[in-house]
PDB file of C-alpha atoms in Angstrom:
ATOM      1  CA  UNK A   1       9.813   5.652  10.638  1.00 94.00           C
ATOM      2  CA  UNK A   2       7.899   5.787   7.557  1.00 96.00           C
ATOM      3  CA  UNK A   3       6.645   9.094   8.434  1.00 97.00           C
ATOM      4  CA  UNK A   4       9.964  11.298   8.960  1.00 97.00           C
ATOM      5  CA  UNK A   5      10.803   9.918   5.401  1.00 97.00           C
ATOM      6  CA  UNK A   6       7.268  11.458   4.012  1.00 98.00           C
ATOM      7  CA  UNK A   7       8.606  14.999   6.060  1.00 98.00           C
ATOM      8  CA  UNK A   8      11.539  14.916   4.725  1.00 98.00           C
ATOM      9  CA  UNK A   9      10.344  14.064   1.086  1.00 98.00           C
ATOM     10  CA  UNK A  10       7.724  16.737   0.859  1.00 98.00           C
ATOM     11  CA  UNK A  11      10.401  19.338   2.159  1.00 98.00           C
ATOM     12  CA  UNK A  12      12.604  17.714  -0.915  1.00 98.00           C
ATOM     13  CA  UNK A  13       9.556  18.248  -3.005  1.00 98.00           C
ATOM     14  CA  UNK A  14       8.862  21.904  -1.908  1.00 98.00           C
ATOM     15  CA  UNK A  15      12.626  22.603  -2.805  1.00 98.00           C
ATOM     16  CA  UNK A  16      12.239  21.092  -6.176  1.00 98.00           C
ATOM     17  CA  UNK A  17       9.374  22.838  -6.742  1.00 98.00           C
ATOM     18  CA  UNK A  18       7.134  19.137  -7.607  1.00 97.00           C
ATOM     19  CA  UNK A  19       3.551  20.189  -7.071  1.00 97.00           C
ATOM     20  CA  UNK A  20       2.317  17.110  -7.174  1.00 97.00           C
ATOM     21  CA  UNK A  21       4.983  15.821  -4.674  1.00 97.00           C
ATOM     22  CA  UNK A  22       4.414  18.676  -2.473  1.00 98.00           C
ATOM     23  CA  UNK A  23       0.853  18.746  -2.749  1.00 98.00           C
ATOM     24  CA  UNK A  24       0.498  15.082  -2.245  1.00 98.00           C
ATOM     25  CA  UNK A  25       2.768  14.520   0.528  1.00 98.00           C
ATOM     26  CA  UNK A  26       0.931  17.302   2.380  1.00 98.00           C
ATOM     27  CA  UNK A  27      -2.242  16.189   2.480  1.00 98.00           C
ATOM     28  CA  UNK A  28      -1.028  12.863   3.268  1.00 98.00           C
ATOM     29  CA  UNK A  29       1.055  14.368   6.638  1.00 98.00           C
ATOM     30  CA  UNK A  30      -2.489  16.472   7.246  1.00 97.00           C
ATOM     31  CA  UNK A  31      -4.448  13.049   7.013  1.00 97.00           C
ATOM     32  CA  UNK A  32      -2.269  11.331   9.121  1.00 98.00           C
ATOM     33  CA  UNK A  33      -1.843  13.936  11.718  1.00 97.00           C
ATOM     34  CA  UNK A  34      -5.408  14.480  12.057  1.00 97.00           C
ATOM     35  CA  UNK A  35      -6.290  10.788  13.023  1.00 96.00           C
ATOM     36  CA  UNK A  36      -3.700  10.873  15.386  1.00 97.00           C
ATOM     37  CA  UNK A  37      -4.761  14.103  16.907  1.00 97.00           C
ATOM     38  CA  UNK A  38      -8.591  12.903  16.587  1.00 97.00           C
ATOM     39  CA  UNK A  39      -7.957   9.275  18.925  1.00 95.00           C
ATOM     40  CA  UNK A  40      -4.575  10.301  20.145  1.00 96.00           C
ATOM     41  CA  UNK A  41      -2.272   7.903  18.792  1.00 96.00           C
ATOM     42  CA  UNK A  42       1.277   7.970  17.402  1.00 96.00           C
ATOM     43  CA  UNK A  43       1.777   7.850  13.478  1.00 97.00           C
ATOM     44  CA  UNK A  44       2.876   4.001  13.366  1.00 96.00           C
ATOM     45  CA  UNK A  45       4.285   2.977   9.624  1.00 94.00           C
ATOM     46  CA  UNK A  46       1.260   0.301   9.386  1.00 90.00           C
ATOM     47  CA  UNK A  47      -1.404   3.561   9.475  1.00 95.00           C
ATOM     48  CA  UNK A  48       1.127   5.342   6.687  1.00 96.00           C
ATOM     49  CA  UNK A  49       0.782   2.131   4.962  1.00 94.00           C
ATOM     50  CA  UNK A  50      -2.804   1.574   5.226  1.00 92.00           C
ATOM     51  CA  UNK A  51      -3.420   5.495   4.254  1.00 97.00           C
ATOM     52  CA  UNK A  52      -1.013   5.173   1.233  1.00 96.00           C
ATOM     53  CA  UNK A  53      -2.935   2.456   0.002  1.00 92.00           C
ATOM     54  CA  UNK A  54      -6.044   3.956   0.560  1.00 96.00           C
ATOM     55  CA  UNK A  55      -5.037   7.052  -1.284  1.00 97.00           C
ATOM     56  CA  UNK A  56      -3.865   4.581  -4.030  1.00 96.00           C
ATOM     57  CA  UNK A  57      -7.121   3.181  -4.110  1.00 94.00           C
ATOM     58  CA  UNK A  58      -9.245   6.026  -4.690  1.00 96.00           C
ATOM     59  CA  UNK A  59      -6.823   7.661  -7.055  1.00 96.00           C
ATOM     60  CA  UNK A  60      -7.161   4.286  -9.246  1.00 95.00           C
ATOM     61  CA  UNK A  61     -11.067   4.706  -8.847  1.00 96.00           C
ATOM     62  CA  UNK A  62     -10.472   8.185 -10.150  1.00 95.00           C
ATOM     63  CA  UNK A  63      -8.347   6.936 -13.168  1.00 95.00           C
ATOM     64  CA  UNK A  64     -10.807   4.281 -14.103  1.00 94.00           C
ATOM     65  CA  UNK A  65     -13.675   6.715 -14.348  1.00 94.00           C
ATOM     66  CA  UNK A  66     -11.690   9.106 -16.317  1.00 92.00           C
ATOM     67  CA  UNK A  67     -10.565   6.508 -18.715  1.00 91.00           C
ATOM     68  CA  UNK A  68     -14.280   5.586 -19.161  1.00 91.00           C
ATOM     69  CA  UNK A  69     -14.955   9.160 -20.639  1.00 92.00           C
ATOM     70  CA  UNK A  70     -11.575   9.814 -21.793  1.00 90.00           C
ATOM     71  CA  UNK A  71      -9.647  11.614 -19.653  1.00 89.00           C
ATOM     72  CA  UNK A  72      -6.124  11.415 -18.863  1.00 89.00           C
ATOM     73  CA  UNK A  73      -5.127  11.801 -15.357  1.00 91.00           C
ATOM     74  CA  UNK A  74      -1.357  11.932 -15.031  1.00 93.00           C
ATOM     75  CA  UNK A  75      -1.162  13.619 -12.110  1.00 95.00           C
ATOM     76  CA  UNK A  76      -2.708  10.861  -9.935  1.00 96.00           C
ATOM     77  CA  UNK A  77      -0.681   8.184 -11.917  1.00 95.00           C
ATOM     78  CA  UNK A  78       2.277  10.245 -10.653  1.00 96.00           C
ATOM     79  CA  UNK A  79       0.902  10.425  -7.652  1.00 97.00           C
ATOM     80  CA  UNK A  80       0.416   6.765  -7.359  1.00 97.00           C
ATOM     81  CA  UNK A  81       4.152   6.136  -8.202  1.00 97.00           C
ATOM     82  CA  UNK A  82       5.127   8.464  -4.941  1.00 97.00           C
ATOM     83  CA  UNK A  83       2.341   6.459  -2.688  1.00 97.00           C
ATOM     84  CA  UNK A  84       4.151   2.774  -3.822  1.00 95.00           C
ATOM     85  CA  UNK A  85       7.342   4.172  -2.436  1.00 96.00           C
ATOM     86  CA  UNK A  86       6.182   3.936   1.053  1.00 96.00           C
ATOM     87  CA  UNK A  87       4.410   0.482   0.617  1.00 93.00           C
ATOM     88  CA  UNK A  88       6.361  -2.410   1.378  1.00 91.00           C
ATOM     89  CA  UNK A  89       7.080  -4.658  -1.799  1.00 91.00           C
ATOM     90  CA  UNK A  90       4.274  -7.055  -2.152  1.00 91.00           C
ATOM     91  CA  UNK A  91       4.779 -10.959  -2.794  1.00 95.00           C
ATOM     92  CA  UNK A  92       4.480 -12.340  -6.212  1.00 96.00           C
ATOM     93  CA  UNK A  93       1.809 -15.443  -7.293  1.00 96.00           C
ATOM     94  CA  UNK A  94       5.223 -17.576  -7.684  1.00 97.00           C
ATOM     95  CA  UNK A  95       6.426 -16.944  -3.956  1.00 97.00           C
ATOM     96  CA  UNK A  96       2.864 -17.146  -2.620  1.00 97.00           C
ATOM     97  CA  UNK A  97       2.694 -20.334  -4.007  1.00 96.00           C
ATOM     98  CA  UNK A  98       5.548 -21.845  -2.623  1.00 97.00           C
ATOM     99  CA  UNK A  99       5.056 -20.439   0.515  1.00 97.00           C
ATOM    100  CA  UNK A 100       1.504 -22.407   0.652  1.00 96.00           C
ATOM    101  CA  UNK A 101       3.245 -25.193  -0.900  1.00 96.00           C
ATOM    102  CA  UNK A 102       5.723 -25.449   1.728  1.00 96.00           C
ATOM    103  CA  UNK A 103       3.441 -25.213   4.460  1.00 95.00           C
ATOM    104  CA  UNK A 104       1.965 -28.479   3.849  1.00 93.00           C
ATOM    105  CA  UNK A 105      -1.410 -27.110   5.156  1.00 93.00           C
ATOM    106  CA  UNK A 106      -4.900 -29.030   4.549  1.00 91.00           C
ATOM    107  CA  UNK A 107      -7.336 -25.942   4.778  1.00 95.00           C
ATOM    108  CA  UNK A 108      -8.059 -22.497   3.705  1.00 95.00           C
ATOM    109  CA  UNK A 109      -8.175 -21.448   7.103  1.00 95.00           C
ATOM    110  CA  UNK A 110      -4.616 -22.467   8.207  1.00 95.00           C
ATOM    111  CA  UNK A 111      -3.071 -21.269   5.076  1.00 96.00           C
ATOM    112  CA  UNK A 112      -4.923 -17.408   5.865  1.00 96.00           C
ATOM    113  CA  UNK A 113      -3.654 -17.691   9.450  1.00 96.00           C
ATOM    114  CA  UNK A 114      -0.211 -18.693   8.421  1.00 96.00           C
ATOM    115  CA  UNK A 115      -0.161 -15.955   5.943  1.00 96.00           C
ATOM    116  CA  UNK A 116      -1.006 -13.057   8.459  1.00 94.00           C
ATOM    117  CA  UNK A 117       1.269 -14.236  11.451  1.00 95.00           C
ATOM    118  CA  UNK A 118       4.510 -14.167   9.112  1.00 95.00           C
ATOM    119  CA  UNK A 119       3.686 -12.133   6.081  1.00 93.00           C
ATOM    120  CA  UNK A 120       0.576  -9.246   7.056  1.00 86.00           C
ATOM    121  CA  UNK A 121       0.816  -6.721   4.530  1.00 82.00           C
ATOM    122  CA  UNK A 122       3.003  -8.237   2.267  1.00 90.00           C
ATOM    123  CA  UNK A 123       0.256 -10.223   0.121  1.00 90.00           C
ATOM    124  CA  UNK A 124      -2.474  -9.214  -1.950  1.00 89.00           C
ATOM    125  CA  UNK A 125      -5.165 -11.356   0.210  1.00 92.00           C
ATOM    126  CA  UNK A 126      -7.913 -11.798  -2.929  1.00 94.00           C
ATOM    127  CA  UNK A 127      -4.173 -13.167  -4.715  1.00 95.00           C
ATOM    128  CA  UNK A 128      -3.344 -15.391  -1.519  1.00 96.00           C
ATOM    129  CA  UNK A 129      -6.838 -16.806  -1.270  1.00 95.00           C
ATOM    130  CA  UNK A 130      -6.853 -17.706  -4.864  1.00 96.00           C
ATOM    131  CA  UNK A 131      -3.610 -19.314  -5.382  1.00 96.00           C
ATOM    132  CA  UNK A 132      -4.328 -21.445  -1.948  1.00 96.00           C
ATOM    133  CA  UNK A 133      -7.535 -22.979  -3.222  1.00 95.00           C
ATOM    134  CA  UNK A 134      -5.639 -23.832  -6.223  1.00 94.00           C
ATOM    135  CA  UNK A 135      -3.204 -25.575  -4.261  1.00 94.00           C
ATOM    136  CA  UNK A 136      -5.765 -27.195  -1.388  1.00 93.00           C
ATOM    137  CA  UNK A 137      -7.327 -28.358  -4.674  1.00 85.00           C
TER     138      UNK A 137
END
């Protein structure tokens, strides 16, 4: 499971004295563990996933609006590059396409629903949507 790699990285981390690791992969653990202590659920590798990307997410926001005043923020771009690690590799425009291409389907709807039963959380969905109405013409 996703999340006895993050343990053992951040003990990796901690040896190697990487701040940011360390730092980074210990709030994540404390975010994670607190949900599932909040509605008492197990840690499942889709809610590491969907909190890696939402720590992603704001770090980006955080990069943007430094580069809009000029600050650097390497930290979070390091931090970023630890957080993609534990994301699963995301399909490219080219395979999207011939995925929808192959599935012969005649709406938006079908080609969504196809998408999610075989592929969910493998896609960008904004890229997905975008390449299918190219395709449904």
């Amino acid at each position: 499971m996703l999340i006895d790699e993050i343990k053992a990285k951040r003990i990796e981390a901690m040896k190697a004295r990487n701040t940011v690791g360390k730092t980074l992969l210990t709030t994540l653990l404390g975010e994670l563990e607190g949900a599932a202590k909040r509605d008492g659920s197990e840690i499942t590798d889709d809610k590491v996933i969907a909190a890696c990307k939402k720590f992603i997410s704001g770090n980006i926001e955080v990069i943007e609006a430094g580069a809009k005043i000029g600050s650097e923020c390497p930290n979070l771009l390091a931090e970023n590059l630890i957080l993609e690690t534990y994301i699963p590799k995301q399909l490219t425009e080219e395979q999207l396409y011939a995925i929808i291409v192959e599935l012969k389907a005649d709406n938006m709807g079908a080609v969504m629903q196809h998408l999610k039963g075989n592929y969910n959380g493998l896609y960008n969905g904004k890229l997905a949507a975008n390449v299918a109405h190219h395709v449904l013409g």
